[in-house]
Amino acid sequence: MGDWVFVCATSQLLPGESTVAWDGDTAIFVCNYDGDFYALEDRCSHEDFELSAGAFDGEEATVECVLHGARFDVRDGRPLCAPAYEPVVKFPVKVEDGGVWTRDDRE
């Protein structure tokens, strides 16, 4: 299991905003939906493309891949429409000492 990676201060990621953190070679899309923080692998499950290049909808809790329009629920990574049928990998998030942390917990 990897070490926790500092993303940013909670004050730097307001509701409706997103950013990208790196855990080694893994890009992690981190967003604030309604005061809660979520982290997904920054890679569309339909085609290897950065989700962070697309639009994060802070009201609907979705991120849309700009390449082909696949949308995912940021809370659990599940696909919401074609062409994606597989979920995006979700990573743990913790808020500690005013900071947001995540990690790639895959073995």
Short mmCIF file of N, CA, C and O in Angstrom, two decimals:
data_model
loop_
_atom_site.label_atom_id
_atom_site.label_comp_id
_atom_site.label_asym_id
_atom_site.label_seq_id
_atom_site.Cartn_x
_atom_site.Cartn_y
_atom_site.Cartn_z
N MET A 1 0.84 -1.17 0.00
CA MET A 1 0.00 0.00 0.00
C MET A 1 0.89 1.24 0.00
O MET A 1 1.85 1.32 0.73
N GLY A 2 0.54 2.22 -0.83
CA GLY A 2 1.35 3.42 -0.97
C GLY A 2 1.19 4.38 0.19
O GLY A 2 0.30 4.24 1.02
N ASP A 3 2.07 5.35 0.22
CA ASP A 3 1.99 6.39 1.23
C ASP A 3 0.97 7.44 0.82
O ASP A 3 0.69 7.62 -0.36
N TRP A 4 0.44 8.14 1.80
CA TRP A 4 -0.50 9.22 1.52
C TRP A 4 0.24 10.35 0.81
O TRP A 4 1.36 10.69 1.18
N VAL A 5 -0.40 10.94 -0.18
CA VAL A 5 0.16 12.03 -0.97
C VAL A 5 -0.64 13.29 -0.68
O VAL A 5 -1.88 13.29 -0.77
N PHE A 6 0.06 14.36 -0.33
CA PHE A 6 -0.60 15.63 -0.06
C PHE A 6 -1.12 16.21 -1.38
O PHE A 6 -0.38 16.31 -2.36
N VAL A 7 -2.39 16.58 -1.40
CA VAL A 7 -3.01 17.17 -2.60
C VAL A 7 -2.96 18.69 -2.52
O VAL A 7 -2.39 19.35 -3.38
N CYS A 8 -3.57 19.25 -1.47
CA CYS A 8 -3.61 20.69 -1.27
C CYS A 8 -4.27 20.98 0.07
O CYS A 8 -4.80 20.08 0.71
N ALA A 9 -4.27 22.24 0.46
CA ALA A 9 -5.00 22.65 1.64
C ALA A 9 -6.50 22.63 1.30
O ALA A 9 -6.88 22.86 0.15
N THR A 10 -7.32 22.33 2.29
CA THR A 10 -8.77 22.29 2.04
C THR A 10 -9.27 23.63 1.50
O THR A 10 -10.17 23.67 0.68
N SER A 11 -8.66 24.72 1.92
CA SER A 11 -9.07 26.05 1.47
C SER A 11 -8.72 26.31 0.01
O SER A 11 -9.20 27.26 -0.60
N GLN A 12 -7.87 25.46 -0.58
CA GLN A 12 -7.46 25.63 -1.98
C GLN A 12 -8.32 24.82 -2.95
O GLN A 12 -8.12 24.92 -4.16
N LEU A 13 -9.25 24.02 -2.42
CA LEU A 13 -10.11 23.20 -3.27
C LEU A 13 -11.54 23.36 -2.77
O LEU A 13 -12.04 22.58 -1.98
N LEU A 14 -12.19 24.40 -3.26
CA LEU A 14 -13.53 24.75 -2.82
C LEU A 14 -14.58 23.87 -3.51
O LEU A 14 -14.28 23.24 -4.53
N PRO A 15 -15.80 23.82 -2.98
CA PRO A 15 -16.84 23.03 -3.63
C PRO A 15 -16.98 23.40 -5.12
O PRO A 15 -16.99 24.58 -5.47
N GLY A 16 -17.02 22.36 -5.96
CA GLY A 16 -17.12 22.58 -7.40
C GLY A 16 -15.78 22.66 -8.10
O GLY A 16 -15.73 22.79 -9.33
N GLU A 17 -14.67 22.57 -7.34
CA GLU A 17 -13.34 22.66 -7.93
C GLU A 17 -12.66 21.30 -7.94
O GLU A 17 -13.01 20.41 -7.18
N SER A 18 -11.67 21.17 -8.82
CA SER A 18 -10.91 19.93 -8.92
C SER A 18 -9.45 20.24 -9.20
O SER A 18 -9.11 21.36 -9.61
N THR A 19 -8.61 19.24 -8.97
CA THR A 19 -7.19 19.37 -9.22
C THR A 19 -6.63 17.97 -9.52
O THR A 19 -7.36 16.98 -9.45
N VAL A 20 -5.36 17.91 -9.84
CA VAL A 20 -4.70 16.63 -10.09
C VAL A 20 -3.51 16.50 -9.15
O VAL A 20 -2.73 17.43 -8.99
N ALA A 21 -3.41 15.33 -8.52
CA ALA A 21 -2.26 15.00 -7.67
C ALA A 21 -1.55 13.81 -8.31
O ALA A 21 -2.13 13.11 -9.14
N TRP A 22 -0.32 13.59 -7.91
CA TRP A 22 0.46 12.48 -8.46
C TRP A 22 0.94 11.58 -7.33
O TRP A 22 1.48 12.06 -6.34
N ASP A 23 0.74 10.28 -7.50
CA ASP A 23 1.30 9.28 -6.61
C ASP A 23 2.23 8.45 -7.48
O ASP A 23 1.79 7.53 -8.18
N GLY A 24 3.50 8.80 -7.47
CA GLY A 24 4.44 8.16 -8.39
C GLY A 24 4.07 8.50 -9.82
O GLY A 24 3.97 9.68 -10.17
N ASP A 25 3.81 7.49 -10.62
CA ASP A 25 3.43 7.70 -12.02
C ASP A 25 1.92 7.78 -12.22
O ASP A 25 1.45 7.91 -13.35
N THR A 26 1.15 7.69 -11.14
CA THR A 26 -0.31 7.68 -11.24
C THR A 26 -0.88 9.08 -11.03
O THR A 26 -0.70 9.67 -9.97
N ALA A 27 -1.59 9.58 -12.05
CA ALA A 27 -2.30 10.85 -11.92
C ALA A 27 -3.63 10.58 -11.24
O ALA A 27 -4.34 9.63 -11.60
N ILE A 28 -3.97 11.40 -10.25
CA ILE A 28 -5.20 11.23 -9.48
C ILE A 28 -6.02 12.51 -9.56
O ILE A 28 -5.56 13.59 -9.17
N PHE A 29 -7.24 12.38 -10.08
CA PHE A 29 -8.20 13.48 -10.16
C PHE A 29 -8.86 13.62 -8.79
O PHE A 29 -9.45 12.67 -8.29
N VAL A 30 -8.74 14.79 -8.19
CA VAL A 30 -9.31 15.04 -6.86
C VAL A 30 -10.29 16.20 -6.98
O VAL A 30 -9.97 17.22 -7.59
N CYS A 31 -11.48 16.03 -6.42
CA CYS A 31 -12.48 17.08 -6.52
C CYS A 31 -13.23 17.27 -5.21
O CYS A 31 -13.22 16.40 -4.34
N ASN A 32 -13.86 18.42 -5.10
CA ASN A 32 -14.67 18.76 -3.95
C ASN A 32 -16.10 18.83 -4.42
O ASN A 32 -16.48 19.72 -5.19
N TYR A 33 -16.90 17.87 -3.99
CA TYR A 33 -18.33 17.88 -4.29
C TYR A 33 -19.08 18.17 -3.00
O TYR A 33 -19.08 17.35 -2.08
N ASP A 34 -19.65 19.35 -2.93
CA ASP A 34 -20.49 19.74 -1.80
C ASP A 34 -19.79 19.60 -0.45
O ASP A 34 -20.36 19.17 0.54
N GLY A 35 -18.49 19.91 -0.43
CA GLY A 35 -17.72 19.88 0.81
C GLY A 35 -17.05 18.55 1.10
O GLY A 35 -16.30 18.45 2.07
N ASP A 36 -17.33 17.53 0.30
CA ASP A 36 -16.68 16.24 0.46
C ASP A 36 -15.67 16.05 -0.67
O ASP A 36 -15.92 16.45 -1.81
N PHE A 37 -14.56 15.41 -0.35
CA PHE A 37 -13.48 15.23 -1.33
C PHE A 37 -13.48 13.80 -1.86
O PHE A 37 -13.66 12.85 -1.10
N TYR A 38 -13.26 13.69 -3.17
CA TYR A 38 -13.24 12.39 -3.85
C TYR A 38 -12.03 12.33 -4.76
O TYR A 38 -11.57 13.35 -5.27
N ALA A 39 -11.53 11.10 -4.97
CA ALA A 39 -10.35 10.91 -5.82
C ALA A 39 -10.57 9.72 -6.74
O ALA A 39 -10.98 8.64 -6.30
N LEU A 40 -10.29 9.93 -8.01
CA LEU A 40 -10.38 8.90 -9.04
C LEU A 40 -9.09 8.88 -9.83
O LEU A 40 -8.42 9.92 -9.96
N GLU A 41 -8.77 7.73 -10.40
CA GLU A 41 -7.64 7.71 -11.31
C GLU A 41 -7.96 8.67 -12.46
O GLU A 41 -9.08 8.66 -12.99
N ASP A 42 -7.02 9.49 -12.82
CA ASP A 42 -7.23 10.51 -13.87
C ASP A 42 -7.09 9.85 -15.24
O ASP A 42 -6.25 10.22 -16.05
N ARG A 43 -7.95 8.85 -15.46
CA ARG A 43 -7.89 8.10 -16.71
C ARG A 43 -9.27 7.53 -17.01
O ARG A 43 -9.83 6.78 -16.23
N CYS A 44 -9.81 7.91 -18.15
CA CYS A 44 -11.10 7.39 -18.59
C CYS A 44 -11.00 5.89 -18.80
O CYS A 44 -10.02 5.41 -19.39
N SER A 45 -11.99 5.14 -18.33
CA SER A 45 -11.97 3.68 -18.48
C SER A 45 -12.30 3.24 -19.91
O SER A 45 -12.05 2.11 -20.29
N HIS A 46 -12.85 4.14 -20.69
CA HIS A 46 -13.17 3.82 -22.09
C HIS A 46 -11.93 3.89 -22.97
O HIS A 46 -11.68 3.03 -23.79
N GLU A 47 -11.18 4.94 -22.79
CA GLU A 47 -9.96 5.13 -23.56
C GLU A 47 -8.97 5.88 -22.66
O GLU A 47 -9.37 6.72 -21.88
N ASP A 48 -7.72 5.57 -22.78
CA ASP A 48 -6.70 6.14 -21.90
C ASP A 48 -6.55 7.64 -22.16
O ASP A 48 -5.72 8.06 -22.96
N PHE A 49 -7.38 8.43 -21.48
CA PHE A 49 -7.36 9.88 -21.64
C PHE A 49 -7.64 10.52 -20.30
O PHE A 49 -8.40 9.99 -19.49
N GLU A 50 -7.05 11.68 -20.04
CA GLU A 50 -7.17 12.35 -18.74
C GLU A 50 -8.58 12.87 -18.50
O GLU A 50 -9.08 13.71 -19.24
N LEU A 51 -9.20 12.41 -17.42
CA LEU A 51 -10.51 12.93 -17.04
C LEU A 51 -10.43 14.41 -16.66
O LEU A 51 -11.37 15.16 -16.87
N SER A 52 -9.29 14.81 -16.11
CA SER A 52 -9.13 16.20 -15.66
C SER A 52 -9.19 17.19 -16.81
O SER A 52 -9.40 18.38 -16.60
N ALA A 53 -9.03 16.73 -18.05
CA ALA A 53 -9.14 17.61 -19.21
C ALA A 53 -10.59 17.94 -19.51
O ALA A 53 -10.89 18.89 -20.24
N GLY A 54 -11.51 17.16 -18.94
CA GLY A 54 -12.93 17.37 -19.17
C GLY A 54 -13.55 18.25 -18.10
O GLY A 54 -12.87 18.85 -17.28
N ALA A 55 -14.88 18.27 -18.10
CA ALA A 55 -15.62 19.15 -17.20
C ALA A 55 -16.05 18.40 -15.94
O ALA A 55 -16.65 17.33 -16.02
N PHE A 56 -15.76 18.99 -14.78
CA PHE A 56 -16.27 18.50 -13.51
C PHE A 56 -17.52 19.29 -13.19
O PHE A 56 -17.48 20.52 -13.13
N ASP A 57 -18.64 18.61 -13.02
CA ASP A 57 -19.90 19.27 -12.67
C ASP A 57 -20.09 19.17 -11.17
O ASP A 57 -20.43 18.10 -10.65
N GLY A 58 -19.82 20.26 -10.48
CA GLY A 58 -19.89 20.31 -9.03
C GLY A 58 -21.29 20.25 -8.47
O GLY A 58 -21.47 20.12 -7.27
N GLU A 59 -22.31 20.34 -9.32
CA GLU A 59 -23.69 20.22 -8.85
C GLU A 59 -24.22 18.81 -9.04
O GLU A 59 -25.06 18.34 -8.29
N GLU A 60 -23.73 18.12 -10.06
CA GLU A 60 -24.20 16.77 -10.37
C GLU A 60 -23.24 15.68 -9.90
O GLU A 60 -23.54 14.50 -10.05
N ALA A 61 -22.07 16.05 -9.38
CA ALA A 61 -21.05 15.10 -8.93
C ALA A 61 -20.56 14.21 -10.06
O ALA A 61 -20.37 13.01 -9.89
N THR A 62 -20.36 14.81 -11.24
CA THR A 62 -19.89 14.05 -12.40
C THR A 62 -18.66 14.71 -13.02
O THR A 62 -18.45 15.91 -12.89
N VAL A 63 -17.90 13.87 -13.72
CA VAL A 63 -16.81 14.37 -14.54
C VAL A 63 -17.01 13.75 -15.92
O VAL A 63 -17.36 12.58 -16.03
N GLU A 64 -16.84 14.56 -16.95
CA GLU A 64 -17.05 14.10 -18.31
C GLU A 64 -15.73 14.07 -19.07
O GLU A 64 -14.99 15.05 -19.08
N CYS A 65 -15.45 12.94 -19.70
CA CYS A 65 -14.25 12.82 -20.52
C CYS A 65 -14.46 13.64 -21.79
O CYS A 65 -15.45 13.45 -22.50
N VAL A 66 -13.54 14.52 -22.05
CA VAL A 66 -13.65 15.41 -23.19
C VAL A 66 -13.47 14.67 -24.52
O VAL A 66 -13.92 15.13 -25.56
N LEU A 67 -12.86 13.50 -24.48
CA LEU A 67 -12.56 12.78 -25.71
C LEU A 67 -13.81 12.23 -26.41
O LEU A 67 -14.03 12.48 -27.58
N HIS A 68 -14.65 11.48 -25.66
CA HIS A 68 -15.83 10.88 -26.27
C HIS A 68 -17.11 11.12 -25.49
O HIS A 68 -18.15 10.53 -25.81
N GLY A 69 -17.07 11.91 -24.43
CA GLY A 69 -18.28 12.27 -23.70
C GLY A 69 -18.74 11.29 -22.63
O GLY A 69 -19.84 11.44 -22.11
N ALA A 70 -17.92 10.30 -22.27
CA ALA A 70 -18.30 9.41 -21.18
C ALA A 70 -18.33 10.20 -19.88
O ALA A 70 -17.47 11.04 -19.63
N ARG A 71 -19.35 9.96 -19.06
CA ARG A 71 -19.47 10.64 -17.77
C ARG A 71 -19.38 9.62 -16.64
O ARG A 71 -19.86 8.50 -16.77
N PHE A 72 -18.78 10.06 -15.53
CA PHE A 72 -18.58 9.20 -14.37
C PHE A 72 -19.05 9.92 -13.12
O PHE A 72 -18.89 11.13 -12.99
N ASP A 73 -19.58 9.15 -12.16
CA ASP A 73 -19.94 9.68 -10.85
C ASP A 73 -18.64 9.77 -10.04
O ASP A 73 -17.96 8.76 -9.85
N VAL A 74 -18.30 10.96 -9.57
CA VAL A 74 -17.03 11.14 -8.85
C VAL A 74 -17.05 10.48 -7.48
O VAL A 74 -16.00 10.22 -6.90
N ARG A 75 -18.23 10.16 -6.96
CA ARG A 75 -18.33 9.57 -5.63
C ARG A 75 -17.91 8.11 -5.60
O ARG A 75 -17.42 7.62 -4.59
N ASP A 76 -18.09 7.40 -6.72
CA ASP A 76 -17.74 5.98 -6.74
C ASP A 76 -17.08 5.52 -8.04
O ASP A 76 -16.69 4.37 -8.16
N GLY A 77 -16.95 6.40 -9.02
CA GLY A 77 -16.27 6.07 -10.26
C GLY A 77 -17.11 5.35 -11.29
O GLY A 77 -16.63 5.03 -12.38
N ARG A 78 -18.39 5.10 -10.98
CA ARG A 78 -19.20 4.33 -11.92
C ARG A 78 -19.52 5.14 -13.18
O ARG A 78 -19.73 6.35 -13.12
N PRO A 79 -19.56 4.45 -14.33
CA PRO A 79 -19.90 5.14 -15.58
C PRO A 79 -21.39 5.46 -15.61
O PRO A 79 -22.21 4.66 -15.12
N LEU A 80 -21.74 6.59 -16.18
CA LEU A 80 -23.14 7.00 -16.25
C LEU A 80 -23.69 6.95 -17.66
O LEU A 80 -24.90 7.07 -17.84
N CYS A 81 -22.82 6.82 -18.66
CA CYS A 81 -23.29 6.74 -20.03
C CYS A 81 -22.20 6.15 -20.92
O CYS A 81 -21.03 6.12 -20.55
N ALA A 82 -22.65 5.67 -22.08
CA ALA A 82 -21.70 5.16 -23.08
C ALA A 82 -20.85 6.33 -23.57
O ALA A 82 -21.27 7.48 -23.47
N PRO A 83 -19.66 6.06 -24.04
CA PRO A 83 -19.12 4.77 -24.41
C PRO A 83 -18.39 4.03 -23.29
O PRO A 83 -17.83 2.98 -23.53
N ALA A 84 -18.43 4.54 -22.08
CA ALA A 84 -17.75 3.86 -20.97
C ALA A 84 -18.71 2.88 -20.30
O ALA A 84 -19.86 3.20 -20.04
N TYR A 85 -18.21 1.68 -20.02
CA TYR A 85 -19.00 0.66 -19.34
C TYR A 85 -18.32 0.16 -18.07
O TYR A 85 -18.94 -0.48 -17.24
N GLU A 86 -17.05 0.45 -17.92
CA GLU A 86 -16.28 0.04 -16.74
C GLU A 86 -16.07 1.25 -15.83
O GLU A 86 -15.86 2.36 -16.32
N PRO A 87 -16.08 1.04 -14.51
CA PRO A 87 -15.84 2.18 -13.61
C PRO A 87 -14.38 2.64 -13.66
O PRO A 87 -13.49 1.93 -14.10
N VAL A 88 -14.18 3.85 -13.19
CA VAL A 88 -12.85 4.42 -13.02
C VAL A 88 -12.40 4.04 -11.61
O VAL A 88 -13.22 3.99 -10.68
N VAL A 89 -11.12 3.76 -11.44
CA VAL A 89 -10.59 3.38 -10.13
C VAL A 89 -10.76 4.54 -9.15
O VAL A 89 -10.39 5.68 -9.44
N LYS A 90 -11.33 4.21 -7.99
CA LYS A 90 -11.52 5.20 -6.93
C LYS A 90 -10.41 5.02 -5.89
O LYS A 90 -10.04 3.89 -5.58
N PHE A 91 -9.90 6.13 -5.38
CA PHE A 91 -8.86 6.09 -4.37
C PHE A 91 -9.36 6.70 -3.07
O PHE A 91 -10.26 7.54 -3.07
N PRO A 92 -8.77 6.30 -1.93
CA PRO A 92 -9.18 6.87 -0.65
C PRO A 92 -8.72 8.33 -0.52
O PRO A 92 -7.73 8.73 -1.13
N VAL A 93 -9.48 9.06 0.26
CA VAL A 93 -9.16 10.47 0.55
C VAL A 93 -9.29 10.65 2.06
O VAL A 93 -10.18 10.10 2.69
N LYS A 94 -8.37 11.42 2.62
CA LYS A 94 -8.51 11.80 4.03
C LYS A 94 -8.24 13.30 4.13
O LYS A 94 -7.48 13.87 3.36
N VAL A 95 -8.93 13.91 5.09
CA VAL A 95 -8.71 15.32 5.41
C VAL A 95 -8.10 15.35 6.79
O VAL A 95 -8.66 14.81 7.75
N GLU A 96 -6.90 15.94 6.87
CA GLU A 96 -6.15 15.93 8.13
C GLU A 96 -5.32 17.20 8.23
O GLU A 96 -4.66 17.57 7.25
N ASP A 97 -5.37 17.85 9.37
CA ASP A 97 -4.58 19.06 9.62
C ASP A 97 -4.79 20.12 8.54
O ASP A 97 -3.83 20.76 8.09
N GLY A 98 -6.04 20.27 8.07
CA GLY A 98 -6.35 21.30 7.07
C GLY A 98 -5.91 20.95 5.67
O GLY A 98 -5.93 21.80 4.78
N GLY A 99 -5.49 19.70 5.45
CA GLY A 99 -5.04 19.29 4.13
C GLY A 99 -5.84 18.13 3.58
O GLY A 99 -6.46 17.37 4.32
N VAL A 100 -5.81 17.99 2.26
CA VAL A 100 -6.46 16.88 1.57
C VAL A 100 -5.36 15.92 1.13
O VAL A 100 -4.35 16.35 0.54
N TRP A 101 -5.54 14.64 1.40
CA TRP A 101 -4.55 13.61 1.10
C TRP A 101 -5.21 12.48 0.33
O TRP A 101 -6.37 12.17 0.56
N THR A 102 -4.47 11.82 -0.53
CA THR A 102 -4.96 10.64 -1.25
C THR A 102 -3.79 9.69 -1.47
O THR A 102 -2.65 10.03 -1.18
N ARG A 103 -4.10 8.51 -1.99
CA ARG A 103 -3.05 7.55 -2.32
C ARG A 103 -3.59 6.52 -3.29
O ARG A 103 -4.77 6.23 -3.33
N ASP A 104 -2.67 5.97 -4.07
CA ASP A 104 -2.99 4.84 -4.95
C ASP A 104 -2.86 3.60 -4.08
O ASP A 104 -1.76 3.19 -3.75
N ASP A 105 -3.99 3.02 -3.70
CA ASP A 105 -3.96 1.89 -2.76
C ASP A 105 -4.05 0.54 -3.45
O ASP A 105 -4.29 -0.47 -2.80
N ARG A 106 -3.84 0.52 -4.76
CA ARG A 106 -3.83 -0.77 -5.47
C ARG A 106 -2.55 -1.51 -5.16
O ARG A 106 -1.50 -0.92 -4.97
N GLU A 107 -2.65 -2.80 -5.10
CA GLU A 107 -1.45 -3.63 -4.83
C GLU A 107 -0.66 -3.80 -6.09
O GLU A 107 -1.14 -3.90 -7.16
#
